[in-house]
Amino acid sequence: MEVMAQSLVQQIQKLEAKLMLFPQSFPKQIQLFNLRSTEYALTQPISVLLEEDQEQYVATFFDTGDFGVGETEQEAIDDLCSNIIAEYESLRTETAKLGQLPAQTWAFLSGLIRKRGNPEKD
């Protein structure tokens, strides 16, 4: 019984050593509650995947395909927020000319984002 216990302890130690080789915290899913903007606000939180890719971080919002990159997690998140806003603004100015997929993206984003100081969605 004691030999079996020692064997299990050794196996656990080997597994712990192997686990230390894997990244500890990436990828990770986070919730964003705002777009880091004084002009636009989210109507609900969004789920974002944050990953470390070599020497940079990548934040991805899969619902629209937007992503941001940066040297830090915060820079990647800020870049993502800027890209989501840029897509929103671009689609908003072209709503009459949108094809099917961009129109679906616009319908999604227009329900998710509102202009601050404007109780109605833009």
mmCIF file with all atom_site columns, N, CA and C in Angstrom, residues 49-122:
data_model
loop_
_atom_site.group_PDB
_atom_site.id
_atom_site.type_symbol
_atom_site.label_atom_id
_atom_site.label_alt_id
_atom_site.label_comp_id
_atom_site.label_asym_id
_atom_site.label_entity_id
_atom_site.label_seq_id
_atom_site.pdbx_PDB_ins_code
_atom_site.Cartn_x
_atom_site.Cartn_y
_atom_site.Cartn_z
_atom_site.occupancy
_atom_site.B_iso_or_equiv
_atom_site.pdbx_formal_charge
_atom_site.auth_seq_id
_atom_site.auth_comp_id
_atom_site.auth_asym_id
_atom_site.auth_atom_id
_atom_site.pdbx_PDB_model_num
ATOM 1   N N  . LEU A 1 49  ? -12.487 37.108 -25.782 1.00 0.00 ? 49  LEU A N  1
ATOM 2   C CA . LEU A 1 49  ? -11.415 36.151 -25.531 1.00 0.00 ? 49  LEU A CA 1
ATOM 3   C C  . LEU A 1 49  ? -10.095 36.906 -25.562 1.00 0.00 ? 49  LEU A C  1
ATOM 4   N N  . LEU A 1 50  ? -9.315  36.760 -24.505 1.00 0.00 ? 50  LEU A N  1
ATOM 5   C CA . LEU A 1 50  ? -8.017  37.415 -24.403 1.00 0.00 ? 50  LEU A CA 1
ATOM 6   C C  . LEU A 1 50  ? -6.934  36.350 -24.458 1.00 0.00 ? 50  LEU A C  1
ATOM 7   N N  . GLU A 1 51  ? -6.000  36.517 -25.411 1.00 0.00 ? 51  GLU A N  1
ATOM 8   C CA . GLU A 1 51  ? -4.936  35.529 -25.608 1.00 0.00 ? 51  GLU A CA 1
ATOM 9   C C  . GLU A 1 51  ? -3.580  36.220 -25.648 1.00 0.00 ? 51  GLU A C  1
ATOM 10  N N  . GLU A 1 52  ? -2.561  35.476 -25.267 1.00 0.00 ? 52  GLU A N  1
ATOM 11  C CA . GLU A 1 52  ? -1.197  35.954 -25.419 1.00 0.00 ? 52  GLU A CA 1
ATOM 12  C C  . GLU A 1 52  ? -0.628  35.268 -26.653 1.00 0.00 ? 52  GLU A C  1
ATOM 13  N N  . ASP A 1 53  ? -0.154  36.061 -27.605 1.00 0.00 ? 53  ASP A N  1
ATOM 14  C CA . ASP A 1 53  ? 0.382   35.535 -28.860 1.00 0.00 ? 53  ASP A CA 1
ATOM 15  C C  . ASP A 1 53  ? 1.820   36.012 -28.996 1.00 0.00 ? 53  ASP A C  1
ATOM 16  N N  . GLN A 1 54  ? 2.757   35.154 -28.653 1.00 0.00 ? 54  GLN A N  1
ATOM 17  C CA . GLN A 1 54  ? 4.186   35.480 -28.639 1.00 0.00 ? 54  GLN A CA 1
ATOM 18  C C  . GLN A 1 54  ? 4.417   36.674 -27.720 1.00 0.00 ? 54  GLN A C  1
ATOM 19  N N  . GLU A 1 55  ? 4.721   37.854 -28.264 1.00 0.00 ? 55  GLU A N  1
ATOM 20  C CA . GLU A 1 55  ? 5.022   39.002 -27.410 1.00 0.00 ? 55  GLU A CA 1
ATOM 21  C C  . GLU A 1 55  ? 3.929   40.054 -27.434 1.00 0.00 ? 55  GLU A C  1
ATOM 22  N N  . GLN A 1 56  ? 2.724   39.670 -27.813 1.00 0.00 ? 56  GLN A N  1
ATOM 23  C CA . GLN A 1 56  ? 1.612   40.614 -27.806 1.00 0.00 ? 56  GLN A CA 1
ATOM 24  C C  . GLN A 1 56  ? 0.361   39.921 -27.300 1.00 0.00 ? 56  GLN A C  1
ATOM 25  N N  . TYR A 1 57  ? -0.631  40.717 -26.995 1.00 0.00 ? 57  TYR A N  1
ATOM 26  C CA . TYR A 1 57  ? -1.917  40.199 -26.548 1.00 0.00 ? 57  TYR A CA 1
ATOM 27  C C  . TYR A 1 57  ? -2.942  40.465 -27.639 1.00 0.00 ? 57  TYR A C  1
ATOM 28  N N  . VAL A 1 58  ? -3.912  39.561 -27.747 1.00 0.00 ? 58  VAL A N  1
ATOM 29  C CA . VAL A 1 58  ? -4.986  39.695 -28.725 1.00 0.00 ? 58  VAL A CA 1
ATOM 30  C C  . VAL A 1 58  ? -6.310  39.556 -27.985 1.00 0.00 ? 58  VAL A C  1
ATOM 31  N N  . ALA A 1 59  ? -7.199  40.532 -28.180 1.00 0.00 ? 59  ALA A N  1
ATOM 32  C CA . ALA A 1 59  ? -8.547  40.492 -27.616 1.00 0.00 ? 59  ALA A CA 1
ATOM 33  C C  . ALA A 1 59  ? -9.517  40.335 -28.782 1.00 0.00 ? 59  ALA A C  1
ATOM 34  N N  . THR A 1 60  ? -10.391 39.335 -28.718 1.00 0.00 ? 60  THR A N  1
ATOM 35  C CA . THR A 1 60  ? -11.290 39.027 -29.835 1.00 0.00 ? 60  THR A CA 1
ATOM 36  C C  . THR A 1 60  ? -12.736 39.007 -29.373 1.00 0.00 ? 60  THR A C  1
ATOM 37  N N  . PHE A 1 61  ? -13.588 39.684 -30.145 1.00 0.00 ? 61  PHE A N  1
ATOM 38  C CA . PHE A 1 61  ? -15.036 39.652 -29.943 1.00 0.00 ? 61  PHE A CA 1
ATOM 39  C C  . PHE A 1 61  ? -15.600 38.848 -31.108 1.00 0.00 ? 61  PHE A C  1
ATOM 40  N N  . PHE A 1 62  ? -15.839 37.568 -30.873 1.00 0.00 ? 62  PHE A N  1
ATOM 41  C CA . PHE A 1 62  ? -16.205 36.652 -31.951 1.00 0.00 ? 62  PHE A CA 1
ATOM 42  C C  . PHE A 1 62  ? -17.572 36.947 -32.557 1.00 0.00 ? 62  PHE A C  1
ATOM 43  N N  . ASP A 1 63  ? -18.462 37.589 -31.825 1.00 0.00 ? 63  ASP A N  1
ATOM 44  C CA . ASP A 1 63  ? -19.796 37.860 -32.365 1.00 0.00 ? 63  ASP A CA 1
ATOM 45  C C  . ASP A 1 63  ? -19.747 38.740 -33.608 1.00 0.00 ? 63  ASP A C  1
ATOM 46  N N  . THR A 1 64  ? -18.734 39.588 -33.714 1.00 0.00 ? 64  THR A N  1
ATOM 47  C CA . THR A 1 64  ? -18.604 40.444 -34.893 1.00 0.00 ? 64  THR A CA 1
ATOM 48  C C  . THR A 1 64  ? -17.313 40.197 -35.667 1.00 0.00 ? 64  THR A C  1
ATOM 49  N N  . GLY A 1 65  ? -16.415 39.409 -35.099 1.00 0.00 ? 65  GLY A N  1
ATOM 50  C CA . GLY A 1 65  ? -15.131 39.165 -35.746 1.00 0.00 ? 65  GLY A CA 1
ATOM 51  C C  . GLY A 1 65  ? -14.110 40.256 -35.494 1.00 0.00 ? 65  GLY A C  1
ATOM 52  N N  . ASP A 1 66  ? -14.431 41.200 -34.626 1.00 0.00 ? 66  ASP A N  1
ATOM 53  C CA . ASP A 1 66  ? -13.486 42.276 -34.315 1.00 0.00 ? 66  ASP A CA 1
ATOM 54  C C  . ASP A 1 66  ? -12.420 41.780 -33.352 1.00 0.00 ? 66  ASP A C  1
ATOM 55  N N  . PHE A 1 67  ? -11.235 42.376 -33.464 1.00 0.00 ? 67  PHE A N  1
ATOM 56  C CA . PHE A 1 67  ? -10.160 42.030 -32.536 1.00 0.00 ? 67  PHE A CA 1
ATOM 57  C C  . PHE A 1 67  ? -9.282  43.250 -32.314 1.00 0.00 ? 67  PHE A C  1
ATOM 58  N N  . GLY A 1 68  ? -8.476  43.195 -31.277 1.00 0.00 ? 68  GLY A N  1
ATOM 59  C CA . GLY A 1 68  ? -7.513  44.248 -30.983 1.00 0.00 ? 68  GLY A CA 1
ATOM 60  C C  . GLY A 1 68  ? -6.222  43.618 -30.524 1.00 0.00 ? 68  GLY A C  1
ATOM 61  N N  . VAL A 1 69  ? -5.120  44.307 -30.757 1.00 0.00 ? 69  VAL A N  1
ATOM 62  C CA . VAL A 1 69  ? -3.811  43.808 -30.336 1.00 0.00 ? 69  VAL A CA 1
ATOM 63  C C  . VAL A 1 69  ? -3.091  44.888 -29.541 1.00 0.00 ? 69  VAL A C  1
ATOM 64  N N  . GLY A 1 70  ? -2.165  44.449 -28.700 1.00 0.00 ? 70  GLY A N  1
ATOM 65  C CA . GLY A 1 70  ? -1.372  45.392 -27.924 1.00 0.00 ? 70  GLY A CA 1
ATOM 66  C C  . GLY A 1 70  ? -0.264  44.692 -27.178 1.00 0.00 ? 70  GLY A C  1
ATOM 67  N N  . GLU A 1 71  ? 0.654   45.487 -26.669 1.00 0.00 ? 71  GLU A N  1
ATOM 68  C CA . GLU A 1 71  ? 1.765   44.935 -25.899 1.00 0.00 ? 71  GLU A CA 1
ATOM 69  C C  . GLU A 1 71  ? 1.325   44.483 -24.515 1.00 0.00 ? 71  GLU A C  1
ATOM 70  N N  . THR A 1 72  ? 0.192   45.006 -24.042 1.00 0.00 ? 72  THR A N  1
ATOM 71  C CA . THR A 1 72  ? -0.367  44.605 -22.752 1.00 0.00 ? 72  THR A CA 1
ATOM 72  C C  . THR A 1 72  ? -1.813  44.170 -22.957 1.00 0.00 ? 72  THR A C  1
ATOM 73  N N  . GLU A 1 73  ? -2.376  43.514 -21.962 1.00 0.00 ? 73  GLU A N  1
ATOM 74  C CA . GLU A 1 73  ? -3.785  43.126 -22.035 1.00 0.00 ? 73  GLU A CA 1
ATOM 75  C C  . GLU A 1 73  ? -4.654  44.358 -22.243 1.00 0.00 ? 73  GLU A C  1
ATOM 76  N N  . GLN A 1 74  ? -4.386  45.420 -21.488 1.00 0.00 ? 74  GLN A N  1
ATOM 77  C CA . GLN A 1 74  ? -5.204  46.629 -21.563 1.00 0.00 ? 74  GLN A CA 1
ATOM 78  C C  . GLN A 1 74  ? -5.133  47.280 -22.940 1.00 0.00 ? 74  GLN A C  1
ATOM 79  N N  . GLU A 1 75  ? -3.935  47.309 -23.532 1.00 0.00 ? 75  GLU A N  1
ATOM 80  C CA . GLU A 1 75  ? -3.806  47.877 -24.880 1.00 0.00 ? 75  GLU A CA 1
ATOM 81  C C  . GLU A 1 75  ? -4.610  47.070 -25.894 1.00 0.00 ? 75  GLU A C  1
ATOM 82  N N  . ALA A 1 76  ? -4.609  45.758 -25.770 1.00 0.00 ? 76  ALA A N  1
ATOM 83  C CA . ALA A 1 76  ? -5.383  44.911 -26.683 1.00 0.00 ? 76  ALA A CA 1
ATOM 84  C C  . ALA A 1 76  ? -6.877  45.167 -26.513 1.00 0.00 ? 76  ALA A C  1
ATOM 85  N N  . ILE A 1 77  ? -7.329  45.303 -25.274 1.00 0.00 ? 77  ILE A N  1
ATOM 86  C CA . ILE A 1 77  ? -8.745  45.581 -25.009 1.00 0.00 ? 77  ILE A CA 1
ATOM 87  C C  . ILE A 1 77  ? -9.127  46.953 -25.548 1.00 0.00 ? 77  ILE A C  1
ATOM 88  N N  . ASP A 1 78  ? -8.281  47.959 -25.309 1.00 0.00 ? 78  ASP A N  1
ATOM 89  C CA . ASP A 1 78  ? -8.560  49.303 -25.819 1.00 0.00 ? 78  ASP A CA 1
ATOM 90  C C  . ASP A 1 78  ? -8.630  49.313 -27.342 1.00 0.00 ? 78  ASP A C  1
ATOM 91  N N  . ASP A 1 79  ? -7.715  48.586 -27.993 1.00 0.00 ? 79  ASP A N  1
ATOM 92  C CA . ASP A 1 79  ? -7.714  48.502 -29.453 1.00 0.00 ? 79  ASP A CA 1
ATOM 93  C C  . ASP A 1 79  ? -8.978  47.813 -29.952 1.00 0.00 ? 79  ASP A C  1
ATOM 94  N N  . LEU A 1 80  ? -9.385  46.751 -29.277 1.00 0.00 ? 80  LEU A N  1
ATOM 95  C CA . LEU A 1 80  ? -10.629 46.063 -29.639 1.00 0.00 ? 80  LEU A CA 1
ATOM 96  C C  . LEU A 1 80  ? -11.815 47.015 -29.537 1.00 0.00 ? 80  LEU A C  1
ATOM 97  N N  . CYS A 1 81  ? -11.904 47.746 -28.443 1.00 0.00 ? 81  CYS A N  1
ATOM 98  C CA . CYS A 1 81  ? -13.020 48.683 -28.263 1.00 0.00 ? 81  CYS A CA 1
ATOM 99  C C  . CYS A 1 81  ? -13.037 49.722 -29.379 1.00 0.00 ? 81  CYS A C  1
ATOM 100 N N  . SER A 1 82  ? -11.868 50.250 -29.733 1.00 0.00 ? 82  SER A N  1
ATOM 101 C CA . SER A 1 82  ? -11.780 51.217 -30.839 1.00 0.00 ? 82  SER A CA 1
ATOM 102 C C  . SER A 1 82  ? -12.246 50.599 -32.151 1.00 0.00 ? 82  SER A C  1
ATOM 103 N N  . ASN A 1 83  ? -11.877 49.350 -32.387 1.00 0.00 ? 83  ASN A N  1
ATOM 104 C CA . ASN A 1 83  ? -12.275 48.681 -33.629 1.00 0.00 ? 83  ASN A CA 1
ATOM 105 C C  . ASN A 1 83  ? -13.772 48.394 -33.671 1.00 0.00 ? 83  ASN A C  1
ATOM 106 N N  . ILE A 1 84  ? -14.359 48.031 -32.541 1.00 0.00 ? 84  ILE A N  1
ATOM 107 C CA . ILE A 1 84  ? -15.810 47.813 -32.493 1.00 0.00 ? 84  ILE A CA 1
ATOM 108 C C  . ILE A 1 84  ? -16.535 49.118 -32.797 1.00 0.00 ? 84  ILE A C  1
ATOM 109 N N  . ILE A 1 85  ? -16.080 50.216 -32.202 1.00 0.00 ? 85  ILE A N  1
ATOM 110 C CA . ILE A 1 85  ? -16.696 51.523 -32.451 1.00 0.00 ? 85  ILE A CA 1
ATOM 111 C C  . ILE A 1 85  ? -16.530 51.922 -33.913 1.00 0.00 ? 85  ILE A C  1
ATOM 112 N N  . ALA A 1 86  ? -15.349 51.698 -34.481 1.00 0.00 ? 86  ALA A N  1
ATOM 113 C CA . ALA A 1 86  ? -15.114 52.039 -35.890 1.00 0.00 ? 86  ALA A CA 1
ATOM 114 C C  . ALA A 1 86  ? -16.046 51.250 -36.800 1.00 0.00 ? 86  ALA A C  1
ATOM 115 N N  . GLU A 1 87  ? -16.238 49.971 -36.506 1.00 0.00 ? 87  GLU A N  1
ATOM 116 C CA . GLU A 1 87  ? -17.156 49.170 -37.321 1.00 0.00 ? 87  GLU A CA 1
ATOM 117 C C  . GLU A 1 87  ? -18.589 49.684 -37.171 1.00 0.00 ? 87  GLU A C  1
ATOM 118 N N  . TYR A 1 88  ? -18.990 49.985 -35.951 1.00 0.00 ? 88  TYR A N  1
ATOM 119 C CA . TYR A 1 88  ? -20.328 50.523 -35.692 1.00 0.00 ? 88  TYR A CA 1
ATOM 120 C C  . TYR A 1 88  ? -20.544 51.803 -36.504 1.00 0.00 ? 88  TYR A C  1
ATOM 121 N N  . GLU A 1 89  ? -19.593 52.728 -36.427 1.00 0.00 ? 89  GLU A N  1
ATOM 122 C CA . GLU A 1 89  ? -19.724 54.001 -37.143 1.00 0.00 ? 89  GLU A CA 1
ATOM 123 C C  . GLU A 1 89  ? -19.749 53.797 -38.657 1.00 0.00 ? 89  GLU A C  1
ATOM 124 N N  . SER A 1 90  ? -18.921 52.898 -39.150 1.00 0.00 ? 90  SER A N  1
ATOM 125 C CA . SER A 1 90  ? -18.883 52.626 -40.587 1.00 0.00 ? 90  SER A CA 1
ATOM 126 C C  . SER A 1 90  ? -20.208 52.048 -41.076 1.00 0.00 ? 90  SER A C  1
ATOM 127 N N  . LEU A 1 91  ? -20.727 51.070 -40.356 1.00 0.00 ? 91  LEU A N  1
ATOM 128 C CA . LEU A 1 91  ? -22.002 50.459 -40.754 1.00 0.00 ? 91  LEU A CA 1
ATOM 129 C C  . LEU A 1 91  ? -23.156 51.446 -40.625 1.00 0.00 ? 91  LEU A C  1
ATOM 130 N N  . ARG A 1 92  ? -23.114 52.292 -39.596 1.00 0.00 ? 92  ARG A N  1
ATOM 131 C CA . ARG A 1 92  ? -24.192 53.261 -39.370 1.00 0.00 ? 92  ARG A CA 1
ATOM 132 C C  . ARG A 1 92  ? -24.306 54.239 -40.530 1.00 0.00 ? 92  ARG A C  1
ATOM 133 N N  . THR A 1 93  ? -23.184 54.633 -41.102 1.00 0.00 ? 93  THR A N  1
ATOM 134 C CA . THR A 1 93  ? -23.225 55.613 -42.192 1.00 0.00 ? 93  THR A CA 1
ATOM 135 C C  . THR A 1 93  ? -23.629 54.996 -43.528 1.00 0.00 ? 93  THR A C  1
ATOM 136 N N  . GLU A 1 94  ? -23.633 53.664 -43.608 1.00 0.00 ? 94  GLU A N  1
ATOM 137 C CA . GLU A 1 94  ? -23.927 52.981 -44.869 1.00 0.00 ? 94  GLU A CA 1
ATOM 138 C C  . GLU A 1 94  ? -25.136 52.053 -44.778 1.00 0.00 ? 94  GLU A C  1
ATOM 139 N N  . THR A 1 95  ? -26.028 52.248 -43.821 1.00 0.00 ? 95  THR A N  1
ATOM 140 C CA . THR A 1 95  ? -27.095 51.265 -43.584 1.00 0.00 ? 95  THR A CA 1
ATOM 141 C C  . THR A 1 95  ? -27.943 50.973 -44.822 1.00 0.00 ? 95  THR A C  1
ATOM 142 N N  . ALA A 1 96  ? -28.178 51.963 -45.652 1.00 0.00 ? 96  ALA A N  1
ATOM 143 C CA . ALA A 1 96  ? -29.020 51.746 -46.833 1.00 0.00 ? 96  ALA A CA 1
ATOM 144 C C  . ALA A 1 96  ? -28.331 50.880 -47.890 1.00 0.00 ? 96  ALA A C  1
ATOM 145 N N  . LYS A 1 97  ? -27.005 50.804 -47.860 1.00 0.00 ? 97  LYS A N  1
ATOM 146 C CA . LYS A 1 97  ? -26.256 50.096 -48.895 1.00 0.00 ? 97  LYS A CA 1
ATOM 147 C C  . LYS A 1 97  ? -25.713 48.745 -48.434 1.00 0.00 ? 97  LYS A C  1
ATOM 148 N N  . LEU A 1 98  ? -26.048 48.324 -47.237 1.00 0.00 ? 98  LEU A N  1
ATOM 149 C CA . LEU A 1 98  ? -25.438 47.117 -46.679 1.00 0.00 ? 98  LEU A CA 1
ATOM 150 C C  . LEU A 1 98  ? -25.973 45.845 -47.324 1.00 0.00 ? 98  LEU A C  1
ATOM 151 N N  . GLY A 1 99  ? -25.066 44.899 -47.549 1.00 0.00 ? 99  GLY A N  1
ATOM 152 C CA . GLY A 1 99  ? -25.455 43.565 -47.980 1.00 0.00 ? 99  GLY A CA 1
ATOM 153 C C  . GLY A 1 99  ? -25.999 42.780 -46.798 1.00 0.00 ? 99  GLY A C  1
ATOM 154 N N  . GLN A 1 100 ? -26.290 41.511 -47.025 1.00 0.00 ? 100 GLN A N  1
ATOM 155 C CA . GLN A 1 100 ? -26.945 40.705 -46.000 1.00 0.00 ? 100 GLN A CA 1
ATOM 156 C C  . GLN A 1 100 ? -26.101 40.546 -44.729 1.00 0.00 ? 100 GLN A C  1
ATOM 157 N N  . LEU A 1 101 ? -24.847 40.142 -44.861 1.00 0.00 ? 101 LEU A N  1
ATOM 158 C CA . LEU A 1 101 ? -24.005 39.922 -43.683 1.00 0.00 ? 101 LEU A CA 1
ATOM 159 C C  . LEU A 1 101 ? -23.710 41.226 -42.933 1.00 0.00 ? 101 LEU A C  1
ATOM 160 N N  . PRO A 1 102 ? -23.295 42.299 -43.636 1.00 0.00 ? 102 PRO A N  1
ATOM 161 C CA . PRO A 1 102 ? -23.103 43.558 -42.914 1.00 0.00 ? 102 PRO A CA 1
ATOM 162 C C  . PRO A 1 102 ? -24.396 44.072 -42.270 1.00 0.00 ? 102 PRO A C  1
ATOM 163 N N  . ALA A 1 103 ? -25.537 43.838 -42.917 1.00 0.00 ? 103 ALA A N  1
ATOM 164 C CA . ALA A 1 103 ? -26.818 44.258 -42.333 1.00 0.00 ? 103 ALA A CA 1
ATOM 165 C C  . ALA A 1 103 ? -27.100 43.488 -41.045 1.00 0.00 ? 103 ALA A C  1
ATOM 166 N N  . GLN A 1 104 ? -26.756 42.211 -41.023 1.00 0.00 ? 104 GLN A N  1
ATOM 167 C CA . GLN A 1 104 ? -26.930 41.423 -39.791 1.00 0.00 ? 104 GLN A CA 1
ATOM 168 C C  . GLN A 1 104 ? -25.998 41.928 -38.691 1.00 0.00 ? 104 GLN A C  1
ATOM 169 N N  . THR A 1 105 ? -24.765 42.248 -39.073 1.00 0.00 ? 105 THR A N  1
ATOM 170 C CA . THR A 1 105 ? -23.820 42.790 -38.094 1.00 0.00 ? 105 THR A CA 1
ATOM 171 C C  . THR A 1 105 ? -24.324 44.120 -37.567 1.00 0.00 ? 105 THR A C  1
ATOM 172 N N  . TRP A 1 106 ? -24.852 44.973 -38.458 1.00 0.00 ? 106 TRP A N  1
ATOM 173 C CA . TRP A 1 106 ? -25.390 46.261 -38.029 1.00 0.00 ? 106 TRP A CA 1
ATOM 174 C C  . TRP A 1 106 ? -26.575 46.063 -37.080 1.00 0.00 ? 106 TRP A C  1
ATOM 175 N N  . ALA A 1 107 ? -27.458 45.144 -37.401 1.00 0.00 ? 107 ALA A N  1
ATOM 176 C CA . ALA A 1 107 ? -28.613 44.888 -36.526 1.00 0.00 ? 107 ALA A CA 1
ATOM 177 C C  . ALA A 1 107 ? -28.136 44.462 -35.138 1.00 0.00 ? 107 ALA A C  1
ATOM 178 N N  . PHE A 1 108 ? -27.114 43.637 -35.097 1.00 0.00 ? 108 PHE A N  1
ATOM 179 C CA . PHE A 1 108 ? -26.567 43.185 -33.818 1.00 0.00 ? 108 PHE A CA 1
ATOM 180 C C  . PHE A 1 108 ? -25.924 44.346 -33.062 1.00 0.00 ? 108 PHE A C  1
ATOM 181 N N  . LEU A 1 109 ? -25.028 45.082 -33.738 1.00 0.00 ? 109 LEU A N  1
ATOM 182 C CA . LEU A 1 109 ? -24.320 46.175 -33.072 1.00 0.00 ? 109 LEU A CA 1
ATOM 183 C C  . LEU A 1 109 ? -25.248 47.311 -32.663 1.00 0.00 ? 109 LEU A C  1
ATOM 184 N N  . SER A 1 110 ? -26.251 47.596 -33.480 1.00 0.00 ? 110 SER A N  1
ATOM 185 C CA . SER A 1 110 ? -27.152 48.701 -33.137 1.00 0.00 ? 110 SER A CA 1
ATOM 186 C C  . SER A 1 110 ? -28.004 48.380 -31.915 1.00 0.00 ? 110 SER A C  1
ATOM 187 N N  . GLY A 1 111 ? -28.171 47.100 -31.613 1.00 0.00 ? 111 GLY A N  1
ATOM 188 C CA . GLY A 1 111 ? -28.854 46.718 -30.382 1.00 0.00 ? 111 GLY A CA 1
ATOM 189 C C  . GLY A 1 111 ? -27.924 46.641 -29.189 1.00 0.00 ? 111 GLY A C  1
ATOM 190 N N  . LEU A 1 112 ? -26.641 46.596 -29.451 1.00 0.00 ? 112 LEU A N  1
ATOM 191 C CA . LEU A 1 112 ? -25.637 46.423 -28.402 1.00 0.00 ? 112 LEU A CA 1
ATOM 192 C C  . LEU A 1 112 ? -25.005 47.739 -27.959 1.00 0.00 ? 112 LEU A C  1
ATOM 193 N N  . ILE A 1 113 ? -24.992 48.724 -28.858 1.00 0.00 ? 113 ILE A N  1
ATOM 194 C CA . ILE A 1 113 ? -24.293 49.988 -28.599 1.00 0.00 ? 113 ILE A CA 1
ATOM 195 C C  . ILE A 1 113 ? -25.283 51.139 -28.703 1.00 0.00 ? 113 ILE A C  1
ATOM 196 N N  . ARG A 1 114 ? -25.125 52.110 -27.824 1.00 0.00 ? 114 ARG A N  1
ATOM 197 C CA . ARG A 1 114 ? -25.930 53.332 -27.907 1.00 0.00 ? 114 ARG A CA 1
ATOM 198 C C  . ARG A 1 114 ? -25.020 54.534 -27.707 1.00 0.00 ? 114 ARG A C  1
ATOM 199 N N  . LYS A 1 115 ? -25.453 55.663 -28.242 1.00 0.00 ? 115 LYS A N  1
ATOM 200 C CA . LYS A 1 115 ? -24.706 56.899 -28.019 1.00 0.00 ? 115 LYS A CA 1
ATOM 201 C C  . LYS A 1 115 ? -24.998 57.382 -26.609 1.00 0.00 ? 115 LYS A C  1
ATOM 202 N N  . ARG A 1 116 ? -23.968 57.829 -25.915 1.00 0.00 ? 116 ARG A N  1
ATOM 203 C CA . ARG A 1 116 ? -24.161 58.361 -24.562 1.00 0.00 ? 116 ARG A CA 1
ATOM 204 C C  . ARG A 1 116 ? -24.956 59.658 -24.648 1.00 0.00 ? 116 ARG A C  1
ATOM 205 N N  . GLY A 1 117 ? -25.778 59.891 -23.656 1.00 0.00 ? 117 GLY A N  1
ATOM 206 C CA . GLY A 1 117 ? -26.585 61.094 -23.637 1.00 0.00 ? 117 GLY A CA 1
ATOM 207 C C  . GLY A 1 117 ? -27.795 61.007 -24.539 1.00 0.00 ? 117 GLY A C  1
ATOM 208 N N  . ASN A 1 118 ? -27.978 59.852 -25.181 1.00 0.00 ? 118 ASN A N  1
ATOM 209 C CA . ASN A 1 118 ? -29.105 59.646 -26.078 1.00 0.00 ? 118 ASN A CA 1
ATOM 210 C C  . ASN A 1 118 ? -29.850 58.403 -25.604 1.00 0.00 ? 118 ASN A C  1
ATOM 211 N N  . PRO A 1 119 ? -31.030 58.577 -24.990 1.00 0.00 ? 119 PRO A N  1
ATOM 212 C CA . PRO A 1 119 ? -31.747 57.410 -24.487 1.00 0.00 ? 119 PRO A CA 1
ATOM 213 C C  . PRO A 1 119 ? -32.185 56.462 -25.592 1.00 0.00 ? 119 PRO A C  1
ATOM 214 N N  . GLU A 1 120 ? -32.361 56.975 -26.795 1.00 0.00 ? 120 GLU A N  1
ATOM 215 C CA . GLU A 1 120 ? -32.703 56.133 -27.942 1.00 0.00 ? 120 GLU A CA 1
ATOM 216 C C  . GLU A 1 120 ? -31.418 55.629 -28.565 1.00 0.00 ? 120 GLU A C  1
ATOM 217 N N  . LYS A 1 121 ? -31.467 54.429 -29.116 1.00 0.00 ? 121 LYS A N  1
ATOM 218 C CA . LYS A 1 121 ? -30.293 53.922 -29.829 1.00 0.00 ? 121 LYS A CA 1
ATOM 219 C C  . LYS A 1 121 ? -30.111 54.720 -31.100 1.00 0.00 ? 121 LYS A C  1
ATOM 220 N N  . ASP A 1 122 ? -28.852 54.931 -31.470 1.00 0.00 ? 122 ASP A N  1
ATOM 221 C CA . ASP A 1 122 ? -28.556 55.695 -32.683 1.00 0.00 ? 122 ASP A CA 1
ATOM 222 C C  . ASP A 1 122 ? -28.942 54.925 -33.919 1.00 0.00 ? 122 ASP A C  1
#
